[in-house]
Amino acid sequence: MKILGTGSAHPSKTVTNDMLEHFLDTSDEWIRTRTGIRQRQLITDEKLEDIAVSAAQKALDRAGISPKDLDFIICSNVVNEYITPALSCIIQGKLGAECPCIDLNGACAGFIYSLDIAESYLSSKSDINNILIVCAEEPTRMVDWADRGTCVLFGDGAGAVVVGKGDNVKSIRLSTTSKQESLYQQRKLQDTPFITKDEAHGPLVMNGQEVFKLAVSSSLRDIKGVISDSHLTENDVDHFLLHQANIRIIDTIRQSLNQDKDKFPNNIDKYGNTSSASIPILLDELNSRNELRRGDKIVLSAFGAGFTTGACLLYW
Ligand code: ACO
């Protein structure tokens, strides 16, 4: 598999840390020093599918491919306004594509899981040549906006890549460790005349410190795994693109790997945590600024609710 094009899109509303101080017992200083976040883009009147289509269209344009040339669409998403149909089906229609589609809920690691599925399809199915992966997320609709421990962390957005047959992806590692209690959100389903159990309904619940520790240990394991699979060392890697959840998590991983700051590009200050969209958004920013050279070795690594984790080593 190789990446043929990248794209990203964001809602238009910018919400700075100062703006949160008006209705939350928080401060710009606390949020910046504990997370690295200065502002985030939030959905107001936009629909997530339109932001997703915008990111996807940019990736298609960059790849020089029309929507009709797509053979498969994978949409990584945790929540959106539709329970059914899948968001990928809505995106397919708005793009004018005609291929089969699936949604995948791998939480914040969804982009790496999507890459793995795309790699399997491209290597095993001769009639599949072009796959769109679009990660579209609105985590700001999951949190309680009176809970300063979670709502300050997230932003909305979409990142997309078009992938095709090639030999640039060298290794992908995935893991899942069931840990519901550390990070979850429950919703109540429609009542029926037969339901007798109690069902919970509420915002995202997170044990921040536990997630922090899990994120660091699992990311280090995954990153070292894909590097050793490729017979390389940490020093051979040109760019580490990590899930943008907290700059302190990124810095802790970087220090453990004993690498320079400039190998760990980040944009968490501008967007906060956009769940599975965070890595493809960052990838698109670097690509748009021509900061990726042909042959550069790139490690992607993410973790999320589940607890799902994954890493990928690819050559640009
Ligand atoms: N503003 C001011 N004070 C706050 C805020 C806030 N926004 N949030 C929490 N505090 C307070 C707490 O109430 C607590 O106060 P207390 O000491 O009086 O009880 C104090 O700050 C310290 O709280 P901690 O939770 O210990 O702060 P910590 O340094 O652990 O930082 C954070 C919290 C930022 C959530 C951190 O634990 C973290 O980033 N964890 C990982 C989270 C993560 O990655 N989530 C996403 C993962 S998966 C996905 O992407 C969906």
Short mmCIF file of C-alpha atoms and ligand atoms in Angstrom, two decimals:
data_model
loop_
_atom_site.label_atom_id
_atom_site.label_comp_id
_atom_site.label_asym_id
_atom_site.label_seq_id
_atom_site.Cartn_x
_atom_site.Cartn_y
_atom_site.Cartn_z
CA MET A 1 0.00 0.00 0.00
CA LYS A 2 1.06 3.60 -0.52
CA ILE A 3 -0.56 6.94 0.27
CA LEU A 4 -1.62 8.74 -2.92
CA GLY A 5 -3.16 11.88 -1.41
CA THR A 6 -4.07 13.58 1.87
CA GLY A 7 -6.73 16.09 2.93
CA SER A 8 -8.20 17.69 6.04
CA ALA A 9 -11.03 20.01 7.03
CA HIS A 10 -12.23 21.71 10.19
CA PRO A 11 -15.36 23.44 11.43
CA SER A 12 -15.12 27.24 11.30
CA LYS A 13 -15.62 28.12 14.99
CA THR A 14 -12.40 28.67 16.96
CA VAL A 15 -12.76 28.33 20.74
CA THR A 16 -9.74 29.53 22.72
CA ASN A 17 -8.91 28.56 26.29
CA ASP A 18 -9.83 32.11 27.38
CA MET A 19 -13.34 31.60 25.99
CA LEU A 20 -13.75 28.50 28.20
CA GLU A 21 -12.93 30.55 31.30
CA HIS A 22 -16.29 32.34 30.86
CA PHE A 23 -18.31 29.26 31.83
CA LEU A 24 -15.81 26.81 33.41
CA ASP A 25 -13.63 26.90 36.52
CA THR A 26 -10.45 26.62 34.43
CA SER A 27 -7.66 28.77 33.04
CA ASP A 28 -5.63 29.12 29.88
CA GLU A 29 -2.53 28.49 31.99
CA TRP A 30 -3.85 25.15 33.38
CA ILE A 31 -4.97 23.86 29.97
CA ARG A 32 -1.77 24.93 28.16
CA THR A 33 0.65 23.53 30.71
CA ARG A 34 -1.24 20.24 31.35
CA THR A 35 -2.19 19.49 27.73
CA GLY A 36 -0.50 21.84 25.23
CA ILE A 37 -3.89 22.94 23.88
CA ARG A 38 -4.48 26.66 23.17
CA GLN A 39 -7.61 26.45 21.04
CA ARG A 40 -9.85 23.99 19.18
CA GLN A 41 -12.26 24.11 16.19
CA LEU A 42 -15.84 23.23 17.19
CA ILE A 43 -18.90 22.23 15.21
CA THR A 44 -21.68 24.83 15.41
CA ASP A 45 -24.03 24.74 12.41
CA GLU A 46 -21.95 22.39 10.24
CA LYS A 47 -22.71 18.74 9.64
CA LEU A 48 -19.87 16.29 10.27
CA GLU A 49 -20.47 14.58 6.91
CA ASP A 50 -19.83 17.87 5.07
CA ILE A 51 -16.52 18.39 6.86
CA ALA A 52 -15.64 14.75 6.04
CA VAL A 53 -16.54 15.23 2.36
CA SER A 54 -14.38 18.36 2.19
CA ALA A 55 -11.36 16.48 3.62
CA ALA A 56 -12.02 13.51 1.31
CA GLN A 57 -12.35 15.68 -1.81
CA LYS A 58 -9.01 17.36 -1.06
CA ALA A 59 -7.34 13.94 -0.68
CA LEU A 60 -8.89 12.78 -3.98
CA ASP A 61 -7.76 15.97 -5.77
CA ARG A 62 -4.21 15.50 -4.45
CA ALA A 63 -4.24 11.86 -5.59
CA GLY A 64 -5.60 12.90 -9.01
CA ILE A 65 -8.49 10.45 -8.63
CA SER A 66 -12.20 11.00 -9.19
CA PRO A 67 -14.76 9.67 -6.67
CA LYS A 68 -15.93 7.21 -9.35
CA ASP A 69 -12.44 5.64 -9.32
CA LEU A 70 -12.79 4.64 -5.66
CA ASP A 71 -13.16 0.91 -5.00
CA PHE A 72 -13.84 1.11 -1.26
CA ILE A 73 -14.46 3.71 1.46
CA ILE A 74 -13.58 3.24 5.13
CA CYS A 75 -14.86 5.87 7.55
CA SER A 76 -13.38 5.95 11.04
CA ASN A 77 -15.90 7.52 13.39
CA VAL A 78 -17.07 7.26 17.00
CA VAL A 79 -20.25 9.39 16.98
CA ASN A 80 -22.30 11.34 14.48
CA GLU A 81 -25.97 12.26 14.12
CA TYR A 82 -26.90 8.98 12.43
CA ILE A 83 -26.86 5.59 14.13
CA THR A 84 -27.71 4.17 10.73
CA PRO A 85 -26.85 4.43 7.86
CA ALA A 86 -23.10 4.35 8.35
CA LEU A 87 -21.39 7.73 7.93
CA SER A 88 -19.34 6.25 5.08
CA CYS A 89 -22.58 5.67 3.10
CA ILE A 90 -23.60 9.31 3.55
CA ILE A 91 -20.11 10.49 2.53
CA GLN A 92 -20.18 8.18 -0.54
CA GLY A 93 -23.41 9.78 -1.76
CA LYS A 94 -22.23 13.35 -1.22
CA LEU A 95 -18.92 12.62 -2.98
CA GLY A 96 -20.63 10.91 -5.92
CA ALA A 97 -18.70 7.66 -5.40
CA GLU A 98 -20.21 4.26 -6.24
CA CYS A 99 -18.12 1.75 -4.24
CA PRO A 100 -18.92 -0.31 -1.11
CA CYS A 101 -18.39 1.41 2.25
CA ILE A 102 -17.91 0.53 5.90
CA ASP A 103 -17.63 2.43 9.17
CA LEU A 104 -15.12 1.47 11.79
CA ASN A 105 -15.13 2.46 15.46
CA GLY A 106 -11.57 2.02 16.67
CA ALA A 107 -11.82 5.19 18.78
CA CYS A 108 -8.71 7.36 18.51
CA ALA A 109 -6.70 4.49 16.99
CA GLY A 110 -9.23 4.21 14.13
CA PHE A 111 -6.87 5.56 11.46
CA ILE A 112 -4.27 2.85 12.11
CA TYR A 113 -7.00 0.16 12.14
CA SER A 114 -8.32 1.57 8.84
CA LEU A 115 -4.85 1.46 7.29
CA ASP A 116 -4.56 -2.20 8.27
CA ILE A 117 -7.90 -3.08 6.66
CA ALA A 118 -6.99 -1.11 3.52
CA GLU A 119 -3.63 -2.91 3.32
CA SER A 120 -5.38 -6.29 3.54
CA TYR A 121 -7.90 -5.39 0.82
CA LEU A 122 -5.25 -4.00 -1.52
CA SER A 123 -3.00 -7.01 -1.13
CA SER A 124 -5.72 -9.67 -1.37
CA LYS A 125 -8.27 -8.33 -3.87
CA SER A 126 -7.15 -7.76 -7.44
CA ASP A 127 -10.18 -5.58 -8.30
CA ILE A 128 -9.47 -3.07 -5.51
CA ASN A 129 -7.01 -0.32 -6.45
CA ASN A 130 -8.06 2.91 -4.76
CA ILE A 131 -9.38 3.18 -1.20
CA LEU A 132 -10.52 6.32 0.62
CA ILE A 133 -9.97 6.41 4.38
CA VAL A 134 -11.76 9.30 6.02
CA CYS A 135 -11.60 9.89 9.76
CA ALA A 136 -14.42 12.21 10.81
CA GLU A 137 -15.01 12.99 14.45
CA GLU A 138 -17.05 15.27 16.68
CA PRO A 139 -15.92 14.31 20.21
CA THR A 140 -17.09 17.71 21.51
CA ARG A 141 -20.62 16.25 21.28
CA MET A 142 -19.69 13.40 23.65
CA VAL A 143 -18.47 15.36 26.66
CA ASP A 144 -20.25 17.16 29.49
CA TRP A 145 -19.46 20.85 28.97
CA ALA A 146 -19.64 21.39 32.73
CA ASP A 147 -16.86 18.80 33.28
CA ARG A 148 -13.56 20.70 33.07
CA GLY A 149 -11.63 17.41 33.23
CA THR A 150 -12.82 16.34 29.76
CA CYS A 151 -14.45 19.12 27.71
CA VAL A 152 -11.30 21.24 27.42
CA LEU A 153 -9.44 18.38 25.69
CA PHE A 154 -11.37 17.87 22.46
CA GLY A 155 -11.97 19.43 19.05
CA ASP A 156 -13.87 18.40 15.90
CA GLY A 157 -12.47 17.75 12.42
CA ALA A 158 -11.75 15.34 9.59
CA GLY A 159 -8.63 13.95 7.98
CA ALA A 160 -8.50 11.76 4.87
CA VAL A 161 -6.07 9.76 2.76
CA VAL A 162 -6.42 7.95 -0.56
CA VAL A 163 -4.33 4.78 -0.67
CA GLY A 164 -3.43 2.51 -3.56
CA LYS A 165 -1.29 -0.52 -4.33
CA GLY A 166 2.40 -0.09 -3.47
CA ASP A 167 5.16 -1.13 -1.16
CA ASN A 168 5.48 1.83 1.21
CA VAL A 169 3.79 0.46 4.32
CA LYS A 170 6.33 -1.78 6.03
CA SER A 171 4.64 -2.77 9.27
CA ILE A 172 1.40 -2.29 11.18
CA ARG A 173 0.76 -3.51 14.72
CA LEU A 174 -2.64 -3.39 16.42
CA SER A 175 -3.71 -4.25 19.95
CA THR A 176 -6.88 -4.24 22.02
CA THR A 177 -7.08 -4.65 25.78
CA SER A 178 -10.64 -4.50 27.08
CA LYS A 179 -10.70 -1.63 29.61
CA GLN A 180 -14.20 -0.25 29.52
CA GLU A 181 -14.02 1.50 32.88
CA SER A 182 -11.10 3.84 31.97
CA LEU A 183 -12.79 5.60 29.07
CA TYR A 184 -16.40 5.14 27.98
CA GLN A 185 -19.71 6.73 27.08
CA GLN A 186 -23.06 4.96 27.39
CA ARG A 187 -26.34 5.75 25.65
CA LYS A 188 -29.88 4.62 26.34
CA LEU A 189 -31.58 2.77 23.49
CA GLN A 190 -35.27 3.05 22.58
CA ASP A 191 -37.59 1.48 25.13
CA THR A 192 -39.65 -1.57 24.19
CA PRO A 193 -42.64 -3.03 26.07
CA PHE A 194 -40.31 -5.85 27.17
CA ILE A 195 -37.24 -4.02 28.53
CA THR A 196 -36.84 -4.53 32.26
CA LYS A 197 -33.16 -3.65 32.78
CA ASP A 198 -31.82 -0.19 33.67
CA GLU A 199 -29.71 1.44 31.00
CA ALA A 200 -27.25 4.25 31.62
CA HIS A 201 -27.05 7.37 29.48
CA GLY A 202 -24.48 10.09 29.88
CA PRO A 203 -21.39 11.93 28.69
CA LEU A 204 -17.85 10.62 28.22
CA VAL A 205 -16.28 9.29 31.42
CA MET A 206 -12.48 9.23 31.56
CA ASN A 207 -9.87 8.31 34.14
CA GLY A 208 -7.28 10.75 32.80
CA GLN A 209 -4.28 9.54 34.76
CA GLU A 210 -4.89 5.89 33.91
CA VAL A 211 -5.33 6.73 30.22
CA PHE A 212 -2.12 8.78 30.35
CA LYS A 213 -0.10 5.81 31.69
CA LEU A 214 -1.69 3.30 29.31
CA ALA A 215 -1.10 5.65 26.38
CA VAL A 216 2.61 5.99 27.11
CA SER A 217 3.33 2.29 27.74
CA SER A 218 1.28 0.95 24.83
CA SER A 219 2.56 3.55 22.35
CA LEU A 220 6.17 2.78 23.26
CA ARG A 221 5.52 -0.96 22.82
CA ASP A 222 3.80 -0.46 19.43
CA ILE A 223 6.37 2.03 18.11
CA LYS A 224 9.31 -0.20 19.06
CA GLY A 225 7.46 -3.14 17.52
CA VAL A 226 6.98 -1.63 14.05
CA ILE A 227 10.54 -0.28 14.05
CA SER A 228 12.00 -3.70 14.86
CA ASP A 229 9.68 -5.39 12.31
CA SER A 230 11.30 -3.13 9.69
CA HIS A 231 14.86 -3.88 10.91
CA LEU A 232 15.42 -0.19 11.75
CA THR A 233 16.26 1.73 14.92
CA GLU A 234 14.53 4.77 16.42
CA ASN A 235 17.31 6.97 15.01
CA ASP A 236 16.46 5.88 11.44
CA VAL A 237 12.93 7.30 11.71
CA ASP A 238 12.46 10.81 10.24
CA HIS A 239 9.01 11.68 11.64
CA PHE A 240 6.96 10.31 14.54
CA LEU A 241 3.30 11.29 14.06
CA LEU A 242 1.52 10.52 17.32
CA HIS A 243 -2.14 10.81 18.26
CA GLN A 244 -2.65 14.38 19.42
CA ALA A 245 -4.23 13.86 22.86
CA ASN A 246 -1.80 15.61 25.19
CA ILE A 247 1.60 17.19 24.50
CA ARG A 248 2.88 15.70 27.76
CA ILE A 249 2.09 12.18 26.50
CA ILE A 250 3.95 12.96 23.26
CA ASP A 251 6.93 14.42 25.15
CA THR A 252 7.13 11.46 27.55
CA ILE A 253 7.22 9.03 24.60
CA ARG A 254 9.78 11.18 22.77
CA GLN A 255 12.06 11.32 25.81
CA SER A 256 11.84 7.55 26.31
CA LEU A 257 12.89 7.07 22.69
CA ASN A 258 15.65 9.67 23.18
CA GLN A 259 14.70 11.63 20.05
CA ASP A 260 14.77 15.34 19.10
CA LYS A 261 11.65 17.50 19.29
CA ASP A 262 11.66 18.28 15.58
CA LYS A 263 10.99 14.60 14.79
CA PHE A 264 7.65 14.86 16.68
CA PRO A 265 5.57 17.45 14.81
CA ASN A 266 2.35 18.40 16.58
CA ASN A 267 -0.70 20.60 16.13
CA ILE A 268 -2.54 19.90 19.38
CA ASP A 269 -2.22 23.61 20.28
CA LYS A 270 -4.58 24.48 17.38
CA TYR A 271 -7.05 21.60 17.33
CA GLY A 272 -7.03 19.70 20.65
CA ASN A 273 -7.81 15.99 20.48
CA THR A 274 -9.80 15.24 17.32
CA SER A 275 -9.89 11.49 18.03
CA SER A 276 -9.02 9.31 15.00
CA ALA A 277 -8.84 12.39 12.73
CA SER A 278 -5.77 13.73 14.54
CA ILE A 279 -3.06 11.75 12.69
CA PRO A 280 -4.42 12.19 9.14
CA ILE A 281 -4.93 15.92 9.85
CA LEU A 282 -1.29 16.20 10.99
CA LEU A 283 -0.11 14.14 8.02
CA ASP A 284 -1.99 16.44 5.65
CA GLU A 285 -0.49 19.55 7.26
CA LEU A 286 3.05 18.23 6.79
CA ASN A 287 2.28 17.14 3.23
CA SER A 288 0.75 20.53 2.39
CA ARG A 289 3.83 22.32 3.75
CA ASN A 290 6.10 19.99 1.68
CA GLU A 291 7.82 18.81 4.86
CA LEU A 292 7.76 15.14 3.81
CA ARG A 293 10.47 13.99 1.39
CA ARG A 294 10.24 10.91 -0.80
CA GLY A 295 11.69 7.96 1.15
CA ASP A 296 11.23 9.59 4.59
CA LYS A 297 10.53 6.96 7.23
CA ILE A 298 7.39 7.79 9.20
CA VAL A 299 5.97 6.14 12.31
CA LEU A 300 2.29 6.68 13.14
CA SER A 301 1.02 5.73 16.59
CA ALA A 302 -2.34 6.08 18.33
CA PHE A 303 -4.34 4.89 21.34
CA GLY A 304 -7.96 5.23 22.31
CA ALA A 305 -11.01 3.92 24.12
CA GLY A 306 -11.26 0.16 24.16
CA PHE A 307 -8.37 0.25 24.95
CA THR A 308 -7.28 0.14 21.29
CA THR A 309 -3.80 0.96 20.12
CA GLY A 310 -1.84 0.74 16.90
CA ALA A 311 1.31 1.84 15.11
CA CYS A 312 2.44 1.85 11.49
CA LEU A 313 5.81 2.33 9.83
CA LEU A 314 5.73 3.61 6.26
CA TYR A 315 8.09 5.14 3.71
CA TRP A 316 6.81 8.38 2.13
N1 ACO B 1 -8.89 23.36 34.58
C1 ACO B 1 -8.44 23.51 35.84
N2 ACO B 1 -8.27 22.49 36.69
C2 ACO B 1 -8.56 21.26 36.24
C3 ACO B 1 -9.03 21.03 34.94
C4 ACO B 1 -9.19 22.15 34.10
N3 ACO B 1 -9.63 22.04 32.82
N4 ACO B 1 -9.22 19.70 34.78
C5 ACO B 1 -8.88 19.12 35.95
N5 ACO B 1 -8.49 20.05 36.83
C6 ACO B 1 -8.05 19.88 38.20
C7 ACO B 1 -8.60 18.62 38.84
O1 ACO B 1 -9.89 18.84 39.35
C8 ACO B 1 -7.57 18.39 39.94
O2 ACO B 1 -7.88 19.24 40.99
P1 ACO B 1 -7.65 18.76 42.52
O3 ACO B 1 -6.19 18.47 42.66
O4 ACO B 1 -8.14 19.91 43.32
O5 ACO B 1 -8.49 17.50 42.65
C9 ACO B 1 -6.26 18.88 39.31
O6 ACO B 1 -6.64 19.73 38.21
C10 ACO B 1 -5.38 17.77 38.81
O7 ACO B 1 -6.19 16.89 38.01
P2 ACO B 1 -5.55 15.64 37.33
O8 ACO B 1 -6.62 14.85 36.67
O9 ACO B 1 -4.64 14.96 38.29
O10 ACO B 1 -4.64 16.36 36.21
P3 ACO B 1 -3.63 15.70 35.23
O11 ACO B 1 -2.32 16.36 35.37
O12 ACO B 1 -3.68 14.20 35.28
O13 ACO B 1 -4.19 16.14 33.83
C11 ACO B 1 -5.43 15.26 31.98
C12 ACO B 1 -5.48 15.72 33.43
C13 ACO B 1 -5.02 16.45 31.12
C14 ACO B 1 -6.80 14.79 31.57
C15 ACO B 1 -4.37 14.13 31.83
O14 ACO B 1 -4.59 13.15 32.83
C16 ACO B 1 -4.42 13.49 30.49
O15 ACO B 1 -4.16 14.11 29.47
N6 ACO B 1 -4.73 12.18 30.43
C17 ACO B 1 -4.85 11.49 29.18
C18 ACO B 1 -6.14 11.88 28.57
C19 ACO B 1 -6.27 11.39 27.17
O16 ACO B 1 -5.32 11.15 26.47
N7 ACO B 1 -7.52 11.28 26.77
C20 ACO B 1 -7.89 10.89 25.50
C21 ACO B 1 -7.50 9.47 25.23
S1 ACO B 1 -8.39 8.57 24.09
C22 ACO B 1 -9.08 9.58 23.15
O17 ACO B 1 -8.38 10.29 22.50
C23 ACO B 1 -10.58 9.65 23.14
#
